[in-house]
Amino acid sequence: MRMVDLIRKKRHGGELEEREIRFVIDGLVNGAVPDYQMAAWAMAVCFVGMTDRETAALTMAMAESGDTVDLSEIAGIKVDKHSTGGVGDKTTLIVAPLVAACGVPVAKMSGRGLGHTGGTVDKLESIAGFHTELGREAFFKQVNEIGVAVIGQSGNIAPADKKLYALRDVTGTVESVPLIASSVMSKKIAAGADAILLDVKFGSGAFMKTAEEAKTLAEAMVAIGSQVGRRTVAVISDMDQPLGRTVGNALEVREAIEVLRGEGPDDLRELCLVLGSHMLVLGGRAESAEAARARLEEAIASGAALRKFADLLAAQGGDPAVAHDPALLPQAELRIPVRAAGAGFVAAIDAERIGLAAMLLGAGRAEKDDAIDYAVGLELVAKLGDAVEAGDTLAVLYARADDAKAQESAESVLAAYRLASGRPAPQPLLHGIVGAE
Ligand code: URA
């Protein structure tokens, strides 16, 4: 078999066999296929696409290219959750203890933030003492004992995806539904869950810009799940403005605690209830999404969800008192209001710009090894559709007293807001569910 023939076959619209896809991925990992041939092949996929069978074969080849986690030592149906990424997305902090409180075991591997998007591991590490490195035995033991553990992703999960993604990033081949879908699903499958709940986001802060694109991606991922025997449901949700009101690690933990207490912003609470409902159904703990929702609401109202969050903190070295007193989280010295220059209705909040503004304050990293400041970030006071007068506070920056970048960050926040004279039509948060029975 020769790589050049497989590039040609794909370019001419042929369907690659499973053994041919294995040849491509094995060659990528062991160095037999050079980067230029891999990039040419990825470009052919971008133009020609892949059938469902090919996409499933690519997913499994990448999933099996490194470590695969066997979660069978954990009792029950393990349901993983994955978000395609966004700004202010702290849903895992809420949904993991919430569904665990309702009996679904959560053995979660999460990532760090990069660029304008945050990561669950960084958010949890803003809690003093909390560590996300657990050995395999300790990880399983914790899930069996308290029902939930959240750890950082192991270095050798789906290395083929890591290599291919790095190449795609610099060869203009990221935007391909089969390549994105197989990239996401290969990591989830390698991480070992029995069922997968995807939160596919679209809008200014997301990878997919429109609801239609998000639906196409969601359908491709659900099709992979069904081809490889992992039940998969995808929720399509709006990321045209940041989720909730806070962006920044400790601030997002505080907001997650508010939701677990039955408070917090409506959009965040609603999305968590929808995601959690489908996880309960996938995990065999509820007959329908409606029944599941009632159980989740009860777990919040009774305090069980918040207690589970405190258990999670205690089990991984964090101070469980934080769950009841978020003032114990790291605090920034300055609160700087960003004020509206004129009057109007908030017609758009560019989520990517908001994410970058938080990053400028130190909440995120530009390079993988940059240090981050857990205390800083911002709070959105005005959200889409709100009426503001000139001089009203749109957002508050939480910054360090010596922060030279605060001015630049404030300008970025101001530029992210677009005001209009008429109230914009309200946008639904949810745009459909793919794969639910
Ligand atoms: N996220 C991934 O994990 N892979 C992609 O290809 C795009 C977004």
CSV table of C-alpha atoms and ligand atoms in Angstrom, one decimal:
chain,number,residue,atom,x,y,z
A,1,MET,CA,0.0,0.0,0.0
A,2,ARG,CA,1.3,3.5,-0.8
A,3,MET,CA,0.2,6.7,0.7
A,4,VAL,CA,0.3,8.5,-2.6
A,5,ASP,CA,-2.4,6.1,-4.0
A,6,LEU,CA,-4.6,6.7,-1.0
A,7,ILE,CA,-4.3,10.5,-1.4
A,8,ARG,CA,-5.3,10.0,-5.1
A,9,LYS,CA,-8.2,7.7,-4.3
A,10,LYS,CA,-9.6,10.2,-1.8
A,11,ARG,CA,-9.1,13.1,-4.2
A,12,HIS,CA,-11.1,11.2,-6.9
A,13,GLY,CA,-14.0,10.7,-4.4
A,14,GLY,CA,-13.3,7.0,-3.6
A,15,GLU,CA,-14.3,5.4,-0.3
A,16,LEU,CA,-11.3,4.2,1.7
A,17,GLU,CA,-11.4,0.8,3.3
A,18,GLU,CA,-10.8,0.4,7.0
A,19,ARG,CA,-7.4,-1.2,6.4
A,20,GLU,CA,-6.4,1.8,4.2
A,21,ILE,CA,-7.4,4.3,6.9
A,22,ARG,CA,-5.4,2.2,9.5
A,23,PHE,CA,-2.4,2.5,7.1
A,24,VAL,CA,-2.8,6.3,7.0
A,25,ILE,CA,-3.1,6.7,10.8
A,26,ASP,CA,-0.4,4.1,11.7
A,27,GLY,CA,1.9,5.8,9.3
A,28,LEU,CA,1.2,9.2,10.8
A,29,VAL,CA,2.0,7.9,14.3
A,30,ASN,CA,5.1,5.9,13.5
A,31,GLY,CA,6.5,8.5,11.1
A,32,ALA,CA,6.2,6.3,7.9
A,33,VAL,CA,3.8,8.9,6.4
A,34,PRO,CA,5.5,12.3,6.2
A,35,ASP,CA,3.6,15.5,7.2
A,36,TYR,CA,3.3,16.7,3.5
A,37,GLN,CA,1.4,13.5,2.5
A,38,MET,CA,-0.7,13.7,5.6
A,39,ALA,CA,-1.6,17.3,4.9
A,40,ALA,CA,-2.4,16.5,1.2
A,41,TRP,CA,-4.7,13.7,2.4
A,42,ALA,CA,-6.4,16.0,4.9
A,43,MET,CA,-7.0,18.6,2.1
A,44,ALA,CA,-8.5,15.9,-0.1
A,45,VAL,CA,-10.9,15.0,2.8
A,46,CYS,CA,-11.8,18.7,3.2
A,47,PHE,CA,-12.9,18.9,-0.5
A,48,VAL,CA,-14.4,15.4,-1.0
A,49,GLY,CA,-15.7,14.6,2.5
A,50,MET,CA,-16.0,11.1,4.0
A,51,THR,CA,-18.8,8.5,4.2
A,52,ASP,CA,-20.1,7.6,7.7
A,53,ARG,CA,-18.2,4.3,7.4
A,54,GLU,CA,-14.9,6.0,6.7
A,55,THR,CA,-15.5,8.6,9.5
A,56,ALA,CA,-16.1,5.8,12.0
A,57,ALA,CA,-13.0,3.9,10.8
A,58,LEU,CA,-10.9,7.1,11.1
A,59,THR,CA,-12.3,7.7,14.6
A,60,MET,CA,-11.5,4.2,15.9
A,61,ALA,CA,-8.0,4.2,14.3
A,62,MET,CA,-7.2,7.5,16.1
A,63,ALA,CA,-8.9,6.3,19.4
A,64,GLU,CA,-6.7,3.2,19.4
A,65,SER,CA,-3.5,5.1,18.5
A,66,GLY,CA,-2.5,5.5,22.1
A,67,ASP,CA,-3.8,4.7,25.6
A,68,THR,CA,-7.4,3.6,25.9
A,69,VAL,CA,-9.0,3.8,29.3
A,70,ASP,CA,-11.0,0.8,30.5
A,71,LEU,CA,-13.6,2.0,33.0
A,72,SER,CA,-15.2,-1.4,33.6
A,73,GLU,CA,-13.9,-1.4,37.2
A,74,ILE,CA,-16.4,1.4,37.8
A,75,ALA,CA,-20.0,0.1,38.4
A,76,GLY,CA,-22.8,1.5,36.3
A,77,ILE,CA,-23.2,3.1,32.9
A,78,LYS,CA,-20.5,5.8,32.6
A,79,VAL,CA,-21.6,8.8,30.7
A,80,ASP,CA,-19.0,11.3,29.5
A,81,LYS,CA,-19.8,14.9,28.6
A,82,HIS,CA,-18.0,17.1,26.0
A,83,SER,CA,-18.4,20.7,25.0
A,84,THR,CA,-17.1,21.9,21.7
A,85,GLY,CA,-15.8,24.9,23.6
A,86,GLY,CA,-16.9,28.4,24.4
A,87,VAL,CA,-16.6,31.4,26.7
A,88,GLY,CA,-17.9,31.2,30.2
A,89,ASP,CA,-18.7,27.6,29.8
A,90,LYS,CA,-18.6,26.2,33.3
A,91,THR,CA,-21.2,23.5,32.8
A,92,THR,CA,-19.0,20.6,33.7
A,93,LEU,CA,-18.4,22.1,37.2
A,94,ILE,CA,-22.2,22.0,37.7
A,95,VAL,CA,-23.3,19.0,35.7
A,96,ALA,CA,-20.7,16.5,37.0
A,97,PRO,CA,-21.7,16.7,40.7
A,98,LEU,CA,-25.4,17.2,39.8
A,99,VAL,CA,-25.7,14.0,37.8
A,100,ALA,CA,-23.5,12.1,40.3
A,101,ALA,CA,-25.9,13.2,43.0
A,102,CYS,CA,-28.6,11.4,40.9
A,103,GLY,CA,-26.6,8.2,40.6
A,104,VAL,CA,-24.8,8.4,37.3
A,105,PRO,CA,-21.1,7.8,37.8
A,106,VAL,CA,-18.9,10.5,36.4
A,107,ALA,CA,-15.3,9.6,35.6
A,108,LYS,CA,-14.3,12.7,33.8
A,109,MET,CA,-11.1,13.7,32.0
A,110,SER,CA,-11.0,17.4,31.2
A,111,GLY,CA,-8.7,19.8,29.5
A,112,ARG,CA,-7.0,23.1,30.3
A,113,GLY,CA,-8.0,26.3,28.5
A,114,LEU,CA,-6.1,27.6,25.5
A,115,GLY,CA,-6.5,30.9,23.7
A,116,HIS,CA,-9.8,32.6,24.4
A,117,THR,CA,-11.6,29.5,25.8
A,118,GLY,CA,-11.3,28.2,29.3
A,119,GLY,CA,-10.8,24.7,30.6
A,120,THR,CA,-12.4,22.8,33.5
A,121,VAL,CA,-9.1,21.7,35.0
A,122,ASP,CA,-7.9,25.4,35.4
A,123,LYS,CA,-11.2,26.4,36.9
A,124,LEU,CA,-11.1,23.6,39.5
A,125,GLU,CA,-7.4,24.3,40.3
A,126,SER,CA,-8.5,27.9,41.3
A,127,ILE,CA,-9.7,26.1,44.5
A,128,ALA,CA,-6.7,26.0,46.8
A,129,GLY,CA,-5.2,22.5,47.1
A,130,PHE,CA,-7.4,20.9,44.4
A,131,HIS,CA,-5.3,18.6,42.3
A,132,THR,CA,-6.3,17.0,39.0
A,133,GLU,CA,-3.6,14.3,38.8
A,134,LEU,CA,-4.9,11.0,40.2
A,135,GLY,CA,-3.4,7.6,39.4
A,136,ARG,CA,-5.7,5.1,37.7
A,137,GLU,CA,-6.5,3.2,40.9
A,138,ALA,CA,-7.2,6.3,42.9
A,139,PHE,CA,-9.4,7.6,40.0
A,140,PHE,CA,-11.5,4.5,39.9
A,141,LYS,CA,-11.7,4.2,43.7
A,142,GLN,CA,-13.0,7.8,44.0
A,143,VAL,CA,-15.7,7.3,41.4
A,144,ASN,CA,-16.8,4.1,43.1
A,145,GLU,CA,-16.9,5.8,46.5
A,146,ILE,CA,-18.4,9.2,45.8
A,147,GLY,CA,-19.6,8.9,42.2
A,148,VAL,CA,-17.5,11.6,40.7
A,149,ALA,CA,-13.8,12.5,39.9
A,150,VAL,CA,-12.4,15.1,37.4
A,151,ILE,CA,-8.9,14.7,36.3
A,152,GLY,CA,-6.6,16.2,33.6
A,153,GLN,CA,-6.3,14.3,30.4
A,154,SER,CA,-3.5,11.8,30.1
A,155,GLY,CA,-0.7,12.7,27.7
A,156,ASN,CA,-1.2,9.7,25.5
A,157,ILE,CA,-4.9,9.8,24.7
A,158,ALA,CA,-5.4,9.6,20.9
A,159,PRO,CA,-1.8,10.8,19.9
A,160,ALA,CA,-2.8,10.5,16.2
A,161,ASP,CA,-5.4,13.2,16.7
A,162,LYS,CA,-2.9,15.4,18.4
A,163,LYS,CA,-0.5,15.1,15.4
A,164,LEU,CA,-3.2,15.5,12.8
A,165,TYR,CA,-4.8,18.4,14.6
A,166,ALA,CA,-1.4,20.2,14.8
A,167,LEU,CA,-1.0,19.7,11.0
A,168,ARG,CA,-4.5,20.7,10.2
A,169,ASP,CA,-4.0,23.9,12.2
A,170,VAL,CA,-1.2,25.1,9.9
A,171,THR,CA,-2.5,23.7,6.6
A,172,GLY,CA,-6.0,25.2,6.4
A,173,THR,CA,-7.7,21.9,7.0
A,174,VAL,CA,-9.4,22.4,10.3
A,175,GLU,CA,-12.8,23.1,8.8
A,176,SER,CA,-14.0,19.7,7.8
A,177,VAL,CA,-17.0,18.0,9.5
A,178,PRO,CA,-15.6,14.4,9.3
A,179,LEU,CA,-12.2,15.6,10.5
A,180,ILE,CA,-13.6,17.6,13.5
A,181,ALA,CA,-16.1,14.9,14.3
A,182,SER,CA,-13.5,12.1,14.3
A,183,SER,CA,-11.1,14.3,16.3
A,184,VAL,CA,-13.6,14.9,19.1
A,185,MET,CA,-15.1,11.4,19.2
A,186,SER,CA,-11.7,9.6,19.1
A,187,LYS,CA,-10.7,11.3,22.4
A,188,LYS,CA,-14.0,10.5,24.0
A,189,ILE,CA,-13.9,6.9,22.9
A,190,ALA,CA,-10.3,6.5,24.1
A,191,ALA,CA,-11.4,7.9,27.5
A,192,GLY,CA,-13.7,4.9,27.9
A,193,ALA,CA,-17.2,6.1,28.5
A,194,ASP,CA,-20.2,3.9,27.6
A,195,ALA,CA,-22.3,6.8,26.4
A,196,ILE,CA,-21.4,10.4,25.4
A,197,LEU,CA,-23.3,13.6,25.7
A,198,LEU,CA,-22.1,16.4,23.4
A,199,ASP,CA,-22.8,20.1,23.8
A,200,VAL,CA,-22.2,21.4,20.3
A,201,LYS,CA,-22.0,25.2,20.4
A,202,PHE,CA,-22.4,27.8,17.7
A,203,GLY,CA,-22.0,31.5,17.4
A,204,SER,CA,-19.4,34.2,17.9
A,205,GLY,CA,-17.6,32.4,20.7
A,206,ALA,CA,-17.7,28.9,19.0
A,207,PHE,CA,-16.0,27.0,16.3
A,208,MET,CA,-19.2,26.6,14.3
A,209,LYS,CA,-20.6,29.9,13.4
A,210,THR,CA,-24.2,28.9,12.6
A,211,ALA,CA,-26.9,26.6,14.0
A,212,GLU,CA,-26.9,24.7,10.7
A,213,GLU,CA,-23.2,24.0,10.8
A,214,ALA,CA,-23.5,22.9,14.4
A,215,LYS,CA,-26.3,20.5,13.5
A,216,THR,CA,-24.3,19.0,10.7
A,217,LEU,CA,-21.4,18.4,13.1
A,218,ALA,CA,-23.7,17.0,15.8
A,219,GLU,CA,-25.3,14.5,13.3
A,220,ALA,CA,-21.8,13.4,12.2
A,221,MET,CA,-20.7,12.7,15.8
A,222,VAL,CA,-24.0,10.9,16.7
A,223,ALA,CA,-23.5,8.8,13.6
A,224,ILE,CA,-20.0,7.9,14.7
A,225,GLY,CA,-21.3,7.0,18.1
A,226,SER,CA,-23.9,4.7,16.7
A,227,GLN,CA,-21.4,3.0,14.3
A,228,VAL,CA,-18.9,2.2,17.1
A,229,GLY,CA,-21.5,1.2,19.7
A,230,ARG,CA,-21.4,4.2,22.1
A,231,ARG,CA,-24.8,5.9,22.5
A,232,THR,CA,-24.3,9.5,21.8
A,233,VAL,CA,-26.7,12.5,22.1
A,234,ALA,CA,-25.8,16.0,21.0
A,235,VAL,CA,-27.4,19.2,22.3
A,236,ILE,CA,-27.0,22.2,20.0
A,237,SER,CA,-26.6,25.4,22.1
A,238,ASP,CA,-26.1,29.1,21.4
A,239,MET,CA,-22.6,30.6,22.1
A,240,ASP,CA,-23.4,34.0,20.5
A,241,GLN,CA,-22.7,35.6,23.9
A,242,PRO,CA,-20.8,34.1,26.9
A,243,LEU,CA,-22.7,31.6,29.0
A,244,GLY,CA,-23.8,33.0,32.3
A,245,ARG,CA,-22.3,36.2,33.5
A,246,THR,CA,-18.7,35.4,34.5
A,247,VAL,CA,-15.5,34.6,32.6
A,248,GLY,CA,-12.4,33.7,34.5
A,249,ASN,CA,-11.5,30.7,36.7
A,250,ALA,CA,-12.4,31.5,40.3
A,251,LEU,CA,-15.3,33.7,39.1
A,252,GLU,CA,-16.7,30.8,37.1
A,253,VAL,CA,-16.4,28.5,40.1
A,254,ARG,CA,-18.4,31.0,42.2
A,255,GLU,CA,-21.1,31.1,39.5
A,256,ALA,CA,-21.2,27.3,39.3
A,257,ILE,CA,-21.7,27.2,43.1
A,258,GLU,CA,-24.6,29.7,42.8
A,259,VAL,CA,-26.3,27.3,40.3
A,260,LEU,CA,-25.7,24.3,42.5
A,261,ARG,CA,-27.4,26.3,45.3
A,262,GLY,CA,-30.5,27.0,43.1
A,263,GLU,CA,-29.4,30.5,42.2
A,264,GLY,CA,-27.3,31.8,39.3
A,265,PRO,CA,-28.1,33.0,35.8
A,266,ASP,CA,-31.1,31.4,34.0
A,267,ASP,CA,-29.2,30.5,30.7
A,268,LEU,CA,-26.5,28.6,32.6
A,269,ARG,CA,-29.0,26.8,34.9
A,270,GLU,CA,-31.2,25.9,31.9
A,271,LEU,CA,-28.4,24.5,29.8
A,272,CYS,CA,-27.1,22.4,32.8
A,273,LEU,CA,-30.6,21.0,33.4
A,274,VAL,CA,-30.9,20.0,29.7
A,275,LEU,CA,-27.4,18.5,29.6
A,276,GLY,CA,-27.9,16.7,32.9
A,277,SER,CA,-31.3,15.4,31.9
A,278,HIS,CA,-29.9,13.6,28.8
A,279,MET,CA,-27.0,12.3,30.9
A,280,LEU,CA,-29.4,10.7,33.4
A,281,VAL,CA,-31.4,9.1,30.5
A,282,LEU,CA,-28.2,7.8,28.9
A,283,GLY,CA,-27.0,6.5,32.3
A,284,GLY,CA,-30.3,4.6,32.7
A,285,ARG,CA,-31.4,6.6,35.7
A,286,ALA,CA,-34.5,8.2,34.2
A,287,GLU,CA,-37.1,7.1,31.6
A,288,SER,CA,-37.4,10.4,29.9
A,289,ALA,CA,-35.7,13.8,29.8
A,290,GLU,CA,-38.7,15.3,31.7
A,291,ALA,CA,-38.5,12.8,34.6
A,292,ALA,CA,-34.7,13.3,34.7
A,293,ARG,CA,-35.1,17.1,34.9
A,294,ALA,CA,-37.4,16.7,37.9
A,295,ARG,CA,-34.8,14.6,39.7
A,296,LEU,CA,-32.1,17.1,38.9
A,297,GLU,CA,-34.2,20.0,40.2
A,298,GLU,CA,-34.8,18.0,43.4
A,299,ALA,CA,-31.1,17.3,43.8
A,300,ILE,CA,-30.5,21.1,43.7
A,301,ALA,CA,-33.4,22.0,46.0
A,302,SER,CA,-32.4,19.4,48.6
A,303,GLY,CA,-28.7,20.5,48.6
A,304,ALA,CA,-27.6,17.0,47.4
A,305,ALA,CA,-25.8,18.5,44.3
A,306,LEU,CA,-23.9,21.1,46.4
A,307,ARG,CA,-22.9,18.4,48.9
A,308,LYS,CA,-21.6,16.3,46.1
A,309,PHE,CA,-19.5,19.2,44.8
A,310,ALA,CA,-18.1,19.6,48.4
A,311,ASP,CA,-17.3,15.8,48.4
A,312,LEU,CA,-15.5,16.2,45.1
A,313,LEU,CA,-13.4,19.1,46.4
A,314,ALA,CA,-12.5,17.2,49.6
A,315,ALA,CA,-11.6,14.0,47.7
A,316,GLN,CA,-9.2,15.8,45.5
A,317,GLY,CA,-7.4,17.9,48.1
A,318,GLY,CA,-9.5,21.1,47.8
A,319,ASP,CA,-11.2,23.0,50.7
A,320,PRO,CA,-14.8,21.7,50.8
A,321,ALA,CA,-15.8,24.9,52.7
A,322,VAL,CA,-15.5,26.7,49.4
A,323,ALA,CA,-18.7,25.1,48.3
A,324,HIS,CA,-20.6,26.9,51.0
A,325,ASP,CA,-18.5,30.1,51.1
A,326,PRO,CA,-17.2,31.2,47.7
A,327,ALA,CA,-15.5,34.2,49.3
A,328,LEU,CA,-12.7,31.7,50.1
A,329,LEU,CA,-11.8,31.6,46.4
A,330,PRO,CA,-8.9,33.8,45.2
A,331,GLN,CA,-10.0,37.5,44.9
A,332,ALA,CA,-8.7,40.2,42.6
A,333,GLU,CA,-7.9,43.6,44.2
A,334,LEU,CA,-9.6,45.8,41.6
A,335,ARG,CA,-13.1,46.0,40.2
A,336,ILE,CA,-13.1,48.2,37.2
A,337,PRO,CA,-16.5,49.1,35.6
A,338,VAL,CA,-16.7,49.3,31.8
A,339,ARG,CA,-19.4,51.8,30.9
A,340,ALA,CA,-21.6,52.3,27.9
A,341,ALA,CA,-20.7,55.3,25.7
A,342,GLY,CA,-24.4,55.7,24.6
A,343,ALA,CA,-27.9,54.4,25.2
A,344,GLY,CA,-29.5,51.4,23.4
A,345,PHE,CA,-30.3,47.7,23.6
A,346,VAL,CA,-27.5,45.2,23.7
A,347,ALA,CA,-27.7,43.6,20.2
A,348,ALA,CA,-24.5,41.6,20.2
A,349,ILE,CA,-21.7,40.5,22.6
A,350,ASP,CA,-18.8,39.1,20.7
A,351,ALA,CA,-17.9,36.1,22.9
A,352,GLU,CA,-14.5,35.6,21.4
A,353,ARG,CA,-13.5,39.2,22.2
A,354,ILE,CA,-14.8,38.8,25.8
A,355,GLY,CA,-12.7,35.7,26.1
A,356,LEU,CA,-9.6,37.5,24.8
A,357,ALA,CA,-10.3,40.4,27.2
A,358,ALA,CA,-10.3,37.9,30.2
A,359,MET,CA,-7.1,36.4,28.8
A,360,LEU,CA,-5.4,39.8,28.7
A,361,LEU,CA,-6.1,40.2,32.4
A,362,GLY,CA,-4.3,36.9,33.0
A,363,ALA,CA,-7.3,34.4,33.1
A,364,GLY,CA,-6.0,32.3,30.2
A,365,ARG,CA,-2.8,31.4,28.4
A,366,ALA,CA,-1.5,32.2,25.0
A,367,GLU,CA,1.1,29.4,25.2
A,368,LYS,CA,0.6,26.0,26.7
A,369,ASP,CA,2.9,26.5,29.6
A,370,ASP,CA,2.0,30.1,30.6
A,371,ALA,CA,1.0,30.7,34.2
A,372,ILE,CA,-2.6,31.9,34.8
A,373,ASP,CA,-4.1,34.1,37.5
A,374,TYR,CA,-7.1,32.4,39.0
A,375,ALA,CA,-8.6,35.5,40.6
A,376,VAL,CA,-9.0,37.7,37.5
A,377,GLY,CA,-11.7,37.8,34.8
A,378,LEU,CA,-14.9,39.7,34.2
A,379,GLU,CA,-18.5,39.8,35.0
A,380,LEU,CA,-21.1,40.7,32.3
A,381,VAL,CA,-23.7,43.0,33.9
A,382,ALA,CA,-25.6,43.6,30.6
A,383,LYS,CA,-26.5,40.7,28.4
A,384,LEU,CA,-28.2,40.4,25.0
A,385,GLY,CA,-31.5,42.3,24.9
A,386,ASP,CA,-30.9,44.4,28.0
A,387,ALA,CA,-31.5,48.2,27.8
A,388,VAL,CA,-28.7,50.5,28.8
A,389,GLU,CA,-28.2,54.2,29.3
A,390,ALA,CA,-25.0,56.1,28.6
A,391,GLY,CA,-22.7,55.6,31.6
A,392,ASP,CA,-24.4,52.3,32.7
A,393,THR,CA,-22.0,49.5,33.6
A,394,LEU,CA,-21.8,46.9,30.9
A,395,ALA,CA,-19.3,44.7,32.6
A,396,VAL,CA,-16.9,44.7,35.5
A,397,LEU,CA,-13.2,43.7,35.2
A,398,TYR,CA,-11.6,41.9,38.1
A,399,ALA,CA,-8.0,42.8,37.8
A,400,ARG,CA,-4.7,43.0,39.8
A,401,ALA,CA,-3.7,46.4,41.1
A,402,ASP,CA,-0.5,46.4,38.9
A,403,ASP,CA,-2.2,45.2,35.8
A,404,ALA,CA,-0.9,47.2,32.8
A,405,LYS,CA,-3.2,45.4,30.5
A,406,ALA,CA,-6.5,46.4,32.2
A,407,GLN,CA,-7.0,49.3,29.9
A,408,GLU,CA,-6.6,47.2,26.8
A,409,SER,CA,-8.9,44.6,28.3
A,410,ALA,CA,-11.5,47.2,29.0
A,411,GLU,CA,-11.3,48.5,25.4
A,412,SER,CA,-11.8,44.9,24.2
A,413,VAL,CA,-14.9,44.5,26.3
A,414,LEU,CA,-16.3,47.8,25.1
A,415,ALA,CA,-15.6,46.7,21.5
A,416,ALA,CA,-17.4,43.4,22.1
A,417,TYR,CA,-20.7,45.1,22.9
A,418,ARG,CA,-22.8,46.3,20.1
A,419,LEU,CA,-25.8,48.5,21.0
A,420,ALA,CA,-28.8,49.1,18.7
A,421,SER,CA,-31.8,51.4,18.9
A,422,GLY,CA,-34.4,48.6,18.9
A,423,ARG,CA,-34.6,45.6,21.2
A,424,PRO,CA,-33.3,42.6,19.3
A,425,ALA,CA,-35.5,39.5,19.0
A,426,PRO,CA,-34.6,37.1,21.8
A,427,GLN,CA,-32.4,34.2,20.7
A,428,PRO,CA,-33.2,30.7,22.0
A,429,LEU,CA,-30.5,29.0,24.0
A,430,LEU,CA,-31.2,25.6,22.6
A,431,HIS,CA,-31.4,24.8,18.9
A,432,GLY,CA,-32.2,21.1,18.9
A,433,ILE,CA,-31.1,17.7,20.1
A,434,VAL,CA,-29.7,15.0,17.9
A,435,GLY,CA,-29.7,11.3,18.8
A,436,ALA,CA,-32.2,11.3,21.7
A,437,GLU,CA,-34.8,8.6,21.6
B,1,URA,N1,-11.9,20.3,18.7
B,1,URA,C1,-11.3,19.1,18.5
B,1,URA,O1,-11.1,18.4,19.5
B,1,URA,N2,-10.9,18.8,17.3
B,1,URA,C2,-11.2,19.5,16.2
B,1,URA,O2,-10.8,19.1,15.1
B,1,URA,C3,-11.8,20.8,16.4
B,1,URA,C4,-12.2,21.1,17.6
